[in-house]
Amino acid sequence: MKAITRESQPATVSARAKQAGEAAPGWEWVERTVWTDRMLEALEKGVKGGVWFSLIDKVHRPQVLLQAWFQVKGKGRAVGSDHQSLEQFEEQLETHLRKLEEEVRTGSYRPRPIRRAYIDKPGSKAKRPLGIPAVRDKVVQTALKMVMEPIFEREFMDTSFGFRPGRGCKDALRKVERLLKAGYSWVVDADLKSYFETIGHKRLMAEVRQRIADGRVLELIESFLKQQILEDLRLWTPETGSPQGAVISPLLSNIYLHEVDKAMKMAGYEMVRYADDFVILCQSQSEAEAALLRVSELLHERGLSLHAEKTSLVNTQQPGESFDFLGYHFEKGTRWPRKKSLKKFKDTIRRKTPRSNGRSMAEIIEDINKTSEGWFEYFKHSHWTTFQPLDGWIRRRLRSILRGYSKAKGISRGKDNIRWPNQYFQALGYFSLYEAHRALLQSS
C-alpha cells in the first residue's frame, strides 16, 4: 500500500495560483480539491437563484476526504465514542477513507454518537459542555465544511470575526479600539445564554436552504444536528443546538446569526461579534438602549436570549464603568487582561513551578517561556502597568524553587533578590514580559 504523506495533500487555491503565476485575491484559503476556477467565478458572479445544487459529489471526492484527514490529524487528539484514536485511524487510512467515500456516495453514511465531556470555564464553577465526534465523523464534517464555507463566507458581514478564514480575535479587538477612539463611548456589553445549545434546527436548516438545494448535503447536515450524544453511558438525541467541539458547528453558528449581523448593520449599528460573544458600540445612551432592544428582538425571533445578569449598558467615559471582551478588560480609555485571563495565566504558571521540582532552573524557565511568550503575543497591547508585576510574581516563584534546592523553607524573601537577582534568570533565558513590552513600544 502506498504511504500517504503531507506531500500528497492537494494544493490550496493560493499554492495553485502561485504555480500558475496567477493571483487569487480573496480566496487564497479555499481548497482547490473542491473549488475550481469555474466554481469560484460563479461564486463571485452569483449562481442562478442564488442556490447551489449538486454538491454531494464534492464532499465524498477521495481527494477532498484525504485533505480533510490531514486537517483533522493536525488538531485535537481526544477520542470519540468509538474510542478510535488518530493513530489507529491512520494505520488503515486508505481503507477508512475508501469506506467513508462509499458510504457518503451511496447515502448509507451515519455518524456515530458524540461523546459528551465537560471542561472548566475560566473563573467559574460552571462547566462547558463539549461534544467530541469520532475521527471518521470529523473527517466527513471537515469535507462538508470545505464545500459549504465559501458559499456562506461570501454572504457574511464584516462585523463577524469568529471562526472565519483570515479573521480573528485581534481583528475584532482592533475594531473595538478604533470605535472607542472615534467617540463610540456607549457600549452594549452582551452575553448570549447557552448559545450553541439553543440553536433551533428548523430555523438553521431554513437558513442553509437559502443557499444550498442539494438534498443529500442537507440530509448530511441534519444527521450531524440530530447526532446522538453519549453521556455517562446514556444515549440521547438533542432537539436543539450544535455541539461545541464538532468541526461543522462554528460555521453553522455563524450562519444562524448572519441575519442578526445583517439587520444590525443595515440599521446602522456598530456591532462587533466573535461567535456568541459580541458588543455594540454607540455614540449616545439613547442609541445604546435602542440597539439593545433591537438585538434582543432579533435574537428572540431565533429562539435565543441574552443573559440578563451579564448584559449591560456601559458609558466608558464614566469613571468606574468598564466592559470585558475577548479576554481584555476595557476601562479608562485603555485595556488590560481581564481577571479571568490573568487567573488562567497564573494557574498555568503555578502548575509549571511547584516548589518540589526535580528539573533544573534552565528547564523550568524554558517551559514557562512557552506560556509567557504565547500569552504576551495576545495581550501585548495591554496597559504598560500590566507586565512588571507579573514578572515579579513569576520570579518569586522561581526563587522559591531555588530556596527548595538549598533546603531552605518557605517562600522567597527579600534577601533572595540579592542572592538570585533578575540578571540570574535573564542569563538562563527568562522571557521578561516587561522587557518585551518595552521593546515593543520602542519599535513602535
Tab-separated table of C-alpha atoms in Angstrom:
chain	number	residue	atom	x	y	z
A	1	MET	CA	0.000	0.000	0.000
A	2	LYS	CA	1.414	3.377	-0.974
A	3	ALA	CA	2.081	5.607	2.027
A	4	ILE	CA	0.096	8.817	2.207
A	5	THR	CA	2.162	11.777	3.389
A	6	ARG	CA	1.694	15.532	3.682
A	7	GLU	CA	3.276	15.851	0.259
A	8	SER	CA	0.191	14.011	-1.045
A	9	GLN	CA	-2.063	16.896	0.005
A	10	PRO	CA	-3.752	18.715	-2.862
A	11	ALA	CA	-2.738	22.350	-3.262
A	12	THR	CA	-4.862	25.187	-1.986
A	13	VAL	CA	-6.006	27.923	-4.334
A	14	SER	CA	-3.102	30.066	-3.154
A	15	ALA	CA	-0.498	27.414	-3.948
A	16	ARG	CA	-2.058	26.577	-7.317
A	17	ALA	CA	-2.277	30.255	-8.216
A	18	LYS	CA	1.411	30.690	-7.447
A	19	GLN	CA	2.274	27.677	-9.612
A	20	ALA	CA	0.278	29.164	-12.476
A	21	GLY	CA	1.670	32.642	-11.887
A	22	GLU	CA	-1.805	33.945	-11.207
A	23	ALA	CA	-3.421	35.749	-8.287
A	24	ALA	CA	-6.484	34.515	-6.457
A	25	PRO	CA	-7.415	37.562	-4.363
A	26	GLY	CA	-9.844	36.911	-1.551
A	27	TRP	CA	-9.993	33.142	-1.962
A	28	GLU	CA	-6.446	32.111	-1.031
A	29	TRP	CA	-7.776	29.906	1.780
A	30	VAL	CA	-10.173	27.900	-0.419
A	31	GLU	CA	-9.298	24.245	-1.052
A	32	ARG	CA	-8.788	23.608	-4.764
A	33	THR	CA	-9.758	19.995	-4.278
A	34	VAL	CA	-13.323	21.356	-4.128
A	35	TRP	CA	-13.468	24.789	-5.712
A	36	THR	CA	-12.356	25.057	-9.339
A	37	ASP	CA	-11.719	28.343	-11.150
A	38	ARG	CA	-15.104	27.993	-12.809
A	39	MET	CA	-16.878	27.499	-9.465
A	40	LEU	CA	-15.082	30.459	-7.899
A	41	GLU	CA	-16.063	32.616	-10.840
A	42	ALA	CA	-19.689	31.513	-10.389
A	43	LEU	CA	-19.385	32.254	-6.680
A	44	GLU	CA	-18.227	35.788	-7.399
A	45	LYS	CA	-20.861	36.468	-10.068
A	46	GLY	CA	-23.635	34.605	-8.270
A	47	VAL	CA	-25.401	31.422	-9.375
A	48	LYS	CA	-28.935	31.305	-10.773
A	49	GLY	CA	-31.399	31.883	-7.966
A	50	GLY	CA	-28.519	32.174	-5.504
A	51	VAL	CA	-28.812	28.444	-4.736
A	52	TRP	CA	-26.192	25.710	-5.235
A	53	PHE	CA	-27.104	22.226	-6.474
A	54	SER	CA	-25.076	19.002	-6.917
A	55	LEU	CA	-22.546	19.433	-4.100
A	56	ILE	CA	-22.534	15.960	-2.514
A	57	ASP	CA	-20.085	14.585	-5.096
A	58	LYS	CA	-17.565	17.143	-3.891
A	59	VAL	CA	-17.964	16.029	-0.274
A	60	HIS	CA	-17.166	12.359	-0.974
A	61	ARG	CA	-14.455	13.026	-3.568
A	62	PRO	CA	-11.393	10.972	-2.459
A	63	GLN	CA	-9.017	13.952	-2.709
A	64	VAL	CA	-11.347	16.042	-0.535
A	65	LEU	CA	-11.601	13.352	2.141
A	66	LEU	CA	-7.811	12.988	2.084
A	67	GLN	CA	-7.332	16.720	2.553
A	68	ALA	CA	-9.942	16.658	5.329
A	69	TRP	CA	-7.977	13.891	7.068
A	70	PHE	CA	-4.802	15.970	7.084
A	71	GLN	CA	-6.684	18.841	8.712
A	72	VAL	CA	-8.201	16.551	11.349
A	73	LYS	CA	-4.821	14.957	12.049
A	74	GLY	CA	-3.311	18.330	12.901
A	75	LYS	CA	-5.896	19.175	15.564
A	76	GLY	CA	-7.297	17.772	18.840
A	77	ARG	CA	-6.436	14.220	19.813
A	78	ALA	CA	-9.443	13.425	22.060
A	79	VAL	CA	-11.221	10.199	21.071
A	80	GLY	CA	-14.922	9.887	20.313
A	81	SER	CA	-17.498	7.349	21.476
A	82	ASP	CA	-15.905	4.570	19.387
A	83	HIS	CA	-12.553	5.108	21.203
A	84	GLN	CA	-10.652	5.114	17.901
A	85	SER	CA	-7.559	7.310	18.030
A	86	LEU	CA	-5.955	9.274	15.220
A	87	GLU	CA	-3.107	6.750	15.158
A	88	GLN	CA	-5.490	3.820	14.813
A	89	PHE	CA	-7.393	5.555	12.021
A	90	GLU	CA	-4.144	6.311	10.201
A	91	GLU	CA	-2.944	2.699	10.405
A	92	GLN	CA	-5.639	1.773	7.856
A	93	LEU	CA	-6.092	5.213	6.346
A	94	GLU	CA	-6.814	4.174	2.760
A	95	THR	CA	-9.350	1.583	3.902
A	96	HIS	CA	-11.132	4.060	6.185
A	97	LEU	CA	-11.240	6.831	3.583
A	98	ARG	CA	-12.431	4.434	0.885
A	99	LYS	CA	-15.238	3.273	3.184
A	100	LEU	CA	-16.264	6.839	4.007
A	101	GLU	CA	-16.299	7.704	0.301
A	102	GLU	CA	-18.594	4.768	-0.437
A	103	GLU	CA	-20.942	5.462	2.482
A	104	VAL	CA	-21.352	9.175	1.692
A	105	ARG	CA	-21.705	8.453	-2.040
A	106	THR	CA	-24.379	5.772	-1.543
A	107	GLY	CA	-26.196	7.612	1.232
A	108	SER	CA	-25.504	4.884	3.811
A	109	TYR	CA	-23.234	7.053	5.976
A	110	ARG	CA	-24.435	7.506	9.563
A	111	PRO	CA	-22.446	9.484	12.136
A	112	ARG	CA	-21.572	7.728	15.371
A	113	PRO	CA	-22.698	9.152	18.744
A	114	ILE	CA	-20.816	12.169	20.035
A	115	ARG	CA	-19.030	11.702	23.350
A	116	ARG	CA	-20.078	14.399	25.804
A	117	ALA	CA	-17.389	15.844	28.052
A	118	TYR	CA	-17.271	18.889	30.280
A	119	ILE	CA	-14.445	21.395	30.526
A	120	ASP	CA	-13.818	24.155	33.057
A	121	LYS	CA	-14.952	27.698	32.375
A	122	PRO	CA	-12.121	30.073	33.376
A	123	GLY	CA	-13.021	31.907	36.581
A	124	SER	CA	-16.277	29.996	37.040
A	125	LYS	CA	-17.504	26.891	38.847
A	126	ALA	CA	-19.746	26.084	35.881
A	127	LYS	CA	-18.680	23.560	33.240
A	128	ARG	CA	-18.847	23.991	29.479
A	129	PRO	CA	-20.310	21.020	27.545
A	130	LEU	CA	-18.078	19.731	24.768
A	131	GLY	CA	-19.050	17.237	22.073
A	132	ILE	CA	-16.246	15.013	20.779
A	133	PRO	CA	-17.035	13.282	17.454
A	134	ALA	CA	-15.382	10.098	16.221
A	135	VAL	CA	-12.379	10.591	13.924
A	136	ARG	CA	-14.327	9.345	10.886
A	137	ASP	CA	-17.075	11.907	11.560
A	138	LYS	CA	-14.544	14.698	11.952
A	139	VAL	CA	-13.198	13.828	8.504
A	140	VAL	CA	-16.641	13.941	6.879
A	141	GLN	CA	-17.568	17.168	8.706
A	142	THR	CA	-14.318	18.773	7.562
A	143	ALA	CA	-15.000	17.776	3.959
A	144	LEU	CA	-18.530	19.163	4.271
A	145	LYS	CA	-17.161	22.403	5.700
A	146	MET	CA	-14.746	22.737	2.747
A	147	VAL	CA	-17.706	22.556	0.380
A	148	MET	CA	-20.059	24.856	2.317
A	149	GLU	CA	-17.801	27.540	3.745
A	150	PRO	CA	-17.040	29.619	0.599
A	151	ILE	CA	-20.753	29.802	-0.250
A	152	PHE	CA	-21.602	31.423	3.069
A	153	GLU	CA	-18.348	33.348	3.505
A	154	ARG	CA	-19.343	35.430	0.511
A	155	GLU	CA	-22.519	36.411	2.398
A	156	PHE	CA	-21.163	37.006	5.897
A	157	MET	CA	-20.852	40.562	7.235
A	158	ASP	CA	-17.613	42.287	8.149
A	159	THR	CA	-18.928	42.655	11.717
A	160	SER	CA	-18.373	38.915	12.347
A	161	PHE	CA	-14.853	37.754	13.274
A	162	GLY	CA	-15.132	34.329	14.912
A	163	PHE	CA	-14.128	31.079	13.160
A	164	ARG	CA	-13.683	32.718	9.788
A	165	PRO	CA	-10.697	32.463	7.417
A	166	GLY	CA	-8.367	35.434	7.626
A	167	ARG	CA	-10.144	36.924	10.663
A	168	GLY	CA	-9.723	36.512	14.388
A	169	CYS	CA	-9.789	37.952	17.893
A	170	LYS	CA	-7.129	40.568	17.202
A	171	ASP	CA	-9.100	41.959	14.249
A	172	ALA	CA	-12.211	42.253	16.419
A	173	LEU	CA	-10.247	43.960	19.199
A	174	ARG	CA	-8.697	46.424	16.757
A	175	LYS	CA	-12.165	47.404	15.541
A	176	VAL	CA	-13.400	47.921	19.112
A	177	GLU	CA	-10.345	50.063	19.877
A	178	ARG	CA	-10.868	52.111	16.725
A	179	LEU	CA	-14.532	52.763	17.503
A	180	LEU	CA	-13.813	53.755	21.103
A	181	LYS	CA	-11.245	56.287	19.918
A	182	ALA	CA	-13.741	57.589	17.354
A	183	GLY	CA	-16.174	58.566	20.118
A	184	TYR	CA	-18.367	55.469	20.377
A	185	SER	CA	-18.275	55.642	24.160
A	186	TRP	CA	-21.535	53.803	24.967
A	187	VAL	CA	-21.233	50.012	24.802
A	188	VAL	CA	-23.869	47.305	24.835
A	189	ASP	CA	-21.968	44.570	26.659
A	190	ALA	CA	-23.973	41.455	25.725
A	191	ASP	CA	-23.839	37.801	26.669
A	192	LEU	CA	-25.835	35.123	24.857
A	193	LYS	CA	-27.365	32.482	27.093
A	194	SER	CA	-26.253	28.906	26.196
A	195	TYR	CA	-25.993	29.832	22.523
A	196	PHE	CA	-24.627	26.613	20.996
A	197	GLU	CA	-27.130	24.502	22.954
A	198	THR	CA	-30.164	26.576	21.884
A	199	ILE	CA	-29.684	26.894	18.117
A	200	GLY	CA	-33.007	25.939	16.527
A	201	HIS	CA	-32.601	23.129	13.981
A	202	LYS	CA	-35.623	24.062	11.867
A	203	ARG	CA	-34.630	27.720	11.616
A	204	LEU	CA	-30.991	26.848	10.913
A	205	MET	CA	-31.887	24.449	8.092
A	206	ALA	CA	-34.163	27.109	6.583
A	207	GLU	CA	-31.168	29.479	6.511
A	208	VAL	CA	-28.955	26.810	4.897
A	209	ARG	CA	-31.597	26.030	2.241
A	210	GLN	CA	-31.466	29.620	1.031
A	211	ARG	CA	-28.058	28.812	-0.475
A	212	ILE	CA	-27.909	25.000	-0.775
A	213	ALA	CA	-30.537	22.861	-2.521
A	214	ASP	CA	-28.670	19.551	-2.695
A	215	GLY	CA	-30.920	17.206	-0.708
A	216	ARG	CA	-28.082	14.812	0.126
A	217	VAL	CA	-25.980	17.611	1.606
A	218	LEU	CA	-28.973	18.881	3.592
A	219	GLU	CA	-29.573	15.357	4.926
A	220	LEU	CA	-25.909	15.150	5.921
A	221	ILE	CA	-26.111	18.426	7.863
A	222	GLU	CA	-29.292	17.292	9.617
A	223	SER	CA	-27.675	13.981	10.537
A	224	PHE	CA	-24.972	15.915	12.413
A	225	LEU	CA	-27.546	18.124	14.142
A	226	LYS	CA	-29.517	15.042	15.232
A	227	GLN	CA	-26.405	13.065	16.099
A	228	GLN	CA	-26.898	11.061	19.287
A	229	ILE	CA	-24.924	12.100	22.363
A	230	LEU	CA	-23.273	9.604	24.692
A	231	GLU	CA	-23.138	10.941	28.231
A	232	ASP	CA	-22.407	8.736	31.254
A	233	LEU	CA	-23.354	5.582	29.314
A	234	ARG	CA	-26.684	7.179	28.351
A	235	LEU	CA	-27.643	7.871	24.724
A	236	TRP	CA	-29.942	10.765	23.880
A	237	THR	CA	-30.852	12.809	20.807
A	238	PRO	CA	-30.736	16.631	21.004
A	239	GLU	CA	-33.761	18.643	19.899
A	240	THR	CA	-31.800	21.891	19.578
A	241	GLY	CA	-28.194	23.019	19.370
A	242	SER	CA	-24.996	22.232	17.531
A	243	PRO	CA	-22.364	20.685	19.832
A	244	GLN	CA	-19.245	22.677	20.647
A	245	GLY	CA	-16.328	20.542	19.532
A	246	ALA	CA	-17.912	19.427	16.255
A	247	VAL	CA	-15.983	20.642	13.192
A	248	ILE	CA	-19.069	21.951	11.425
A	249	SER	CA	-20.575	23.783	14.457
A	250	PRO	CA	-18.680	27.105	14.154
A	251	LEU	CA	-19.809	27.534	10.530
A	252	LEU	CA	-23.407	26.610	11.371
A	253	SER	CA	-23.386	29.006	14.334
A	254	ASN	CA	-22.268	31.861	12.078
A	255	ILE	CA	-24.979	31.007	9.540
A	256	TYR	CA	-27.581	31.114	12.320
A	257	LEU	CA	-26.542	34.619	13.446
A	258	HIS	CA	-25.904	36.026	9.969
A	259	GLU	CA	-29.341	37.643	9.700
A	260	VAL	CA	-28.779	39.313	13.073
A	261	ASP	CA	-25.446	40.706	11.835
A	262	LYS	CA	-27.113	41.873	8.628
A	263	ALA	CA	-30.094	43.549	10.311
A	264	MET	CA	-27.921	45.384	12.845
A	265	LYS	CA	-25.567	46.584	10.091
A	266	MET	CA	-28.472	47.822	7.942
A	267	ALA	CA	-29.849	49.679	10.966
A	268	GLY	CA	-26.514	51.496	11.276
A	269	TYR	CA	-25.300	49.898	14.499
A	270	GLU	CA	-21.610	49.159	15.066
A	271	MET	CA	-21.678	45.581	16.299
A	272	VAL	CA	-18.510	43.518	16.728
A	273	ARG	CA	-19.184	39.787	17.085
A	274	TYR	CA	-16.895	36.855	17.725
A	275	ALA	CA	-19.048	33.676	17.672
A	276	ASP	CA	-21.534	34.110	20.539
A	277	ASP	CA	-19.630	36.978	22.168
A	278	PHE	CA	-20.442	40.488	20.945
A	279	VAL	CA	-20.528	44.177	21.829
A	280	ILE	CA	-22.368	47.062	20.166
A	281	LEU	CA	-20.640	50.442	20.265
A	282	CYS	CA	-22.792	53.575	20.198
A	283	GLN	CA	-22.411	57.342	20.441
A	284	SER	CA	-25.182	58.017	22.963
A	285	GLN	CA	-27.219	56.364	25.692
A	286	SER	CA	-30.416	56.505	23.642
A	287	GLU	CA	-28.688	54.807	20.707
A	288	ALA	CA	-27.338	52.100	23.022
A	289	GLU	CA	-30.786	51.486	24.520
A	290	ALA	CA	-32.322	51.220	21.035
A	291	ALA	CA	-29.530	48.861	19.901
A	292	LEU	CA	-30.073	46.586	22.892
A	293	LEU	CA	-33.819	46.490	22.236
A	294	ARG	CA	-33.332	45.706	18.539
A	295	VAL	CA	-30.765	42.952	19.019
A	296	SER	CA	-32.926	41.386	21.748
A	297	GLU	CA	-35.870	41.258	19.316
A	298	LEU	CA	-33.744	39.704	16.571
A	299	LEU	CA	-32.381	37.052	18.915
A	300	HIS	CA	-35.832	36.279	20.311
A	301	GLU	CA	-37.065	35.585	16.764
A	302	ARG	CA	-34.428	32.836	16.593
A	303	GLY	CA	-35.267	31.320	19.958
A	304	LEU	CA	-32.210	32.881	21.579
A	305	SER	CA	-31.929	35.151	24.603
A	306	LEU	CA	-29.444	37.411	26.338
A	307	HIS	CA	-28.157	36.583	29.788
A	308	ALA	CA	-29.910	39.266	31.879
A	309	GLU	CA	-27.273	39.324	34.652
A	310	LYS	CA	-24.387	39.526	32.182
A	311	THR	CA	-25.781	42.102	29.733
A	312	SER	CA	-25.482	45.811	30.452
A	313	LEU	CA	-25.042	49.314	29.022
A	314	VAL	CA	-21.674	50.869	29.757
A	315	ASN	CA	-20.619	54.510	29.483
A	316	THR	CA	-16.871	54.206	29.027
A	317	GLN	CA	-16.401	57.930	29.784
A	318	GLN	CA	-17.898	57.469	33.238
A	319	PRO	CA	-15.304	56.692	35.963
A	320	GLY	CA	-15.527	53.104	37.173
A	321	GLU	CA	-17.576	51.815	34.238
A	322	SER	CA	-15.991	49.088	32.111
A	323	PHE	CA	-16.599	46.013	29.964
A	324	ASP	CA	-14.819	42.780	29.063
A	325	PHE	CA	-14.410	41.436	25.544
A	326	LEU	CA	-12.314	38.569	24.176
A	327	GLY	CA	-10.109	38.288	27.249
A	328	TYR	CA	-9.488	42.038	27.655
A	329	HIS	CA	-10.872	44.470	30.227
A	330	PHE	CA	-11.669	47.924	28.789
A	331	GLU	CA	-11.648	50.864	31.196
A	332	LYS	CA	-10.403	54.474	31.437
A	333	GLY	CA	-9.591	54.636	27.734
A	334	THR	CA	-7.224	51.685	27.820
A	335	ARG	CA	-7.268	47.923	28.236
A	336	TRP	CA	-5.584	45.137	30.131
A	337	PRO	CA	-6.192	41.392	30.669
A	338	ARG	CA	-9.453	40.700	32.474
A	339	LYS	CA	-9.328	38.907	35.828
A	340	LYS	CA	-10.243	35.519	34.337
A	341	SER	CA	-7.451	35.836	31.771
A	342	LEU	CA	-4.903	36.675	34.457
A	343	LYS	CA	-6.101	33.813	36.646
A	344	LYS	CA	-5.831	31.335	33.786
A	345	PHE	CA	-2.281	32.520	33.024
A	346	LYS	CA	-1.221	32.322	36.677
A	347	ASP	CA	-2.788	28.898	37.138
A	348	THR	CA	-0.754	27.606	34.190
A	349	ILE	CA	2.468	29.076	35.603
A	350	ARG	CA	1.680	27.595	39.034
A	351	ARG	CA	1.347	24.122	37.523
A	352	LYS	CA	4.750	24.529	35.908
A	353	THR	CA	6.506	25.888	39.027
A	354	PRO	CA	5.749	23.700	42.069
A	355	ARG	CA	8.263	24.176	44.916
A	356	SER	CA	9.115	20.480	44.846
A	357	ASN	CA	10.702	20.392	41.422
A	358	GLY	CA	13.146	17.850	40.056
A	359	ARG	CA	14.054	19.833	36.960
A	360	SER	CA	16.897	22.292	36.514
A	361	MET	CA	16.102	26.008	36.600
A	362	ALA	CA	17.018	26.288	32.904
A	363	GLU	CA	14.434	23.585	32.054
A	364	ILE	CA	11.748	25.255	34.157
A	365	ILE	CA	12.393	28.628	32.534
A	366	GLU	CA	12.273	27.108	29.066
A	367	ASP	CA	8.899	25.573	29.949
A	368	ILE	CA	7.291	28.712	31.387
A	369	ASN	CA	8.640	30.790	28.481
A	370	LYS	CA	6.385	28.813	26.150
A	371	THR	CA	3.375	30.000	28.153
A	372	SER	CA	4.610	33.564	28.683
A	373	GLU	CA	5.526	34.167	25.045
A	374	GLY	CA	2.158	32.939	23.761
A	375	TRP	CA	0.276	34.934	26.405
A	376	PHE	CA	2.257	38.082	25.637
A	377	GLU	CA	1.613	37.777	21.911
A	378	TYR	CA	-2.114	38.098	22.589
A	379	PHE	CA	-2.039	40.593	25.460
A	380	LYS	CA	0.902	42.746	24.333
A	381	HIS	CA	-1.365	45.740	23.698
A	382	SER	CA	-2.331	45.944	27.370
A	383	HIS	CA	-1.537	48.994	29.507
A	384	TRP	CA	2.151	49.121	30.411
A	385	THR	CA	1.476	48.573	34.138
A	386	THR	CA	0.321	45.018	33.375
A	387	PHE	CA	3.688	43.376	32.848
A	388	GLN	CA	6.174	44.306	35.576
A	389	PRO	CA	4.070	42.902	38.464
A	390	LEU	CA	3.634	39.630	36.581
A	391	ASP	CA	7.387	39.347	36.023
A	392	GLY	CA	7.927	39.910	39.741
A	393	TRP	CA	5.377	37.254	40.639
A	394	ILE	CA	6.921	34.663	38.312
A	395	ARG	CA	10.449	35.341	39.568
A	396	ARG	CA	9.279	34.985	43.198
A	397	ARG	CA	8.012	31.513	42.343
A	398	LEU	CA	11.343	30.671	40.694
A	399	ARG	CA	13.270	31.928	43.751
A	400	SER	CA	11.080	29.768	45.995
A	401	ILE	CA	12.115	26.741	43.921
A	402	LEU	CA	15.773	27.750	44.292
A	403	ARG	CA	15.285	28.001	48.064
A	404	GLY	CA	13.979	24.431	47.964
A	405	TYR	CA	17.094	23.308	46.113
A	406	SER	CA	19.206	24.587	49.024
A	407	LYS	CA	16.839	23.013	51.638
A	408	ALA	CA	15.574	26.424	52.789
A	409	LYS	CA	11.925	26.523	53.880
A	410	GLY	CA	9.182	28.973	52.980
A	411	ILE	CA	8.553	31.232	50.039
A	412	SER	CA	11.020	33.691	48.521
A	413	ARG	CA	12.091	36.572	50.827
A	414	GLY	CA	13.847	39.916	50.444
A	415	LYS	CA	17.450	38.674	50.543
A	416	ASP	CA	16.681	36.179	47.798
A	417	ASN	CA	16.545	39.115	45.359
A	418	ILE	CA	20.224	39.725	46.101
A	419	ARG	CA	21.170	36.071	46.052
A	420	TRP	CA	19.341	35.489	42.760
A	421	PRO	CA	18.925	38.876	41.035
A	422	ASN	CA	16.874	39.390	37.898
A	423	GLN	CA	20.027	39.068	35.811
A	424	TYR	CA	20.430	35.494	37.076
A	425	PHE	CA	17.171	34.445	35.397
A	426	GLN	CA	17.890	36.566	32.340
A	427	ALA	CA	21.176	34.682	31.856
A	428	LEU	CA	19.165	31.430	31.844
A	429	GLY	CA	16.957	32.740	29.047
A	430	TYR	CA	13.979	34.023	31.075
A	431	PHE	CA	11.392	35.778	28.854
A	432	SER	CA	10.582	39.069	30.568
A	433	LEU	CA	7.069	40.339	29.836
A	434	TYR	CA	8.073	43.856	30.884
A	435	GLU	CA	11.176	43.959	28.675
A	436	ALA	CA	9.253	42.509	25.726
A	437	HIS	CA	6.605	45.214	26.108
A	438	ARG	CA	9.225	47.952	26.430
A	439	ALA	CA	10.898	46.713	23.226
A	440	LEU	CA	7.521	46.740	21.514
A	441	LEU	CA	6.905	50.362	22.492
A	442	GLN	CA	10.352	51.404	21.306
A	443	SER	CA	9.883	49.706	17.937
A	444	SER	CA	6.503	51.425	17.555
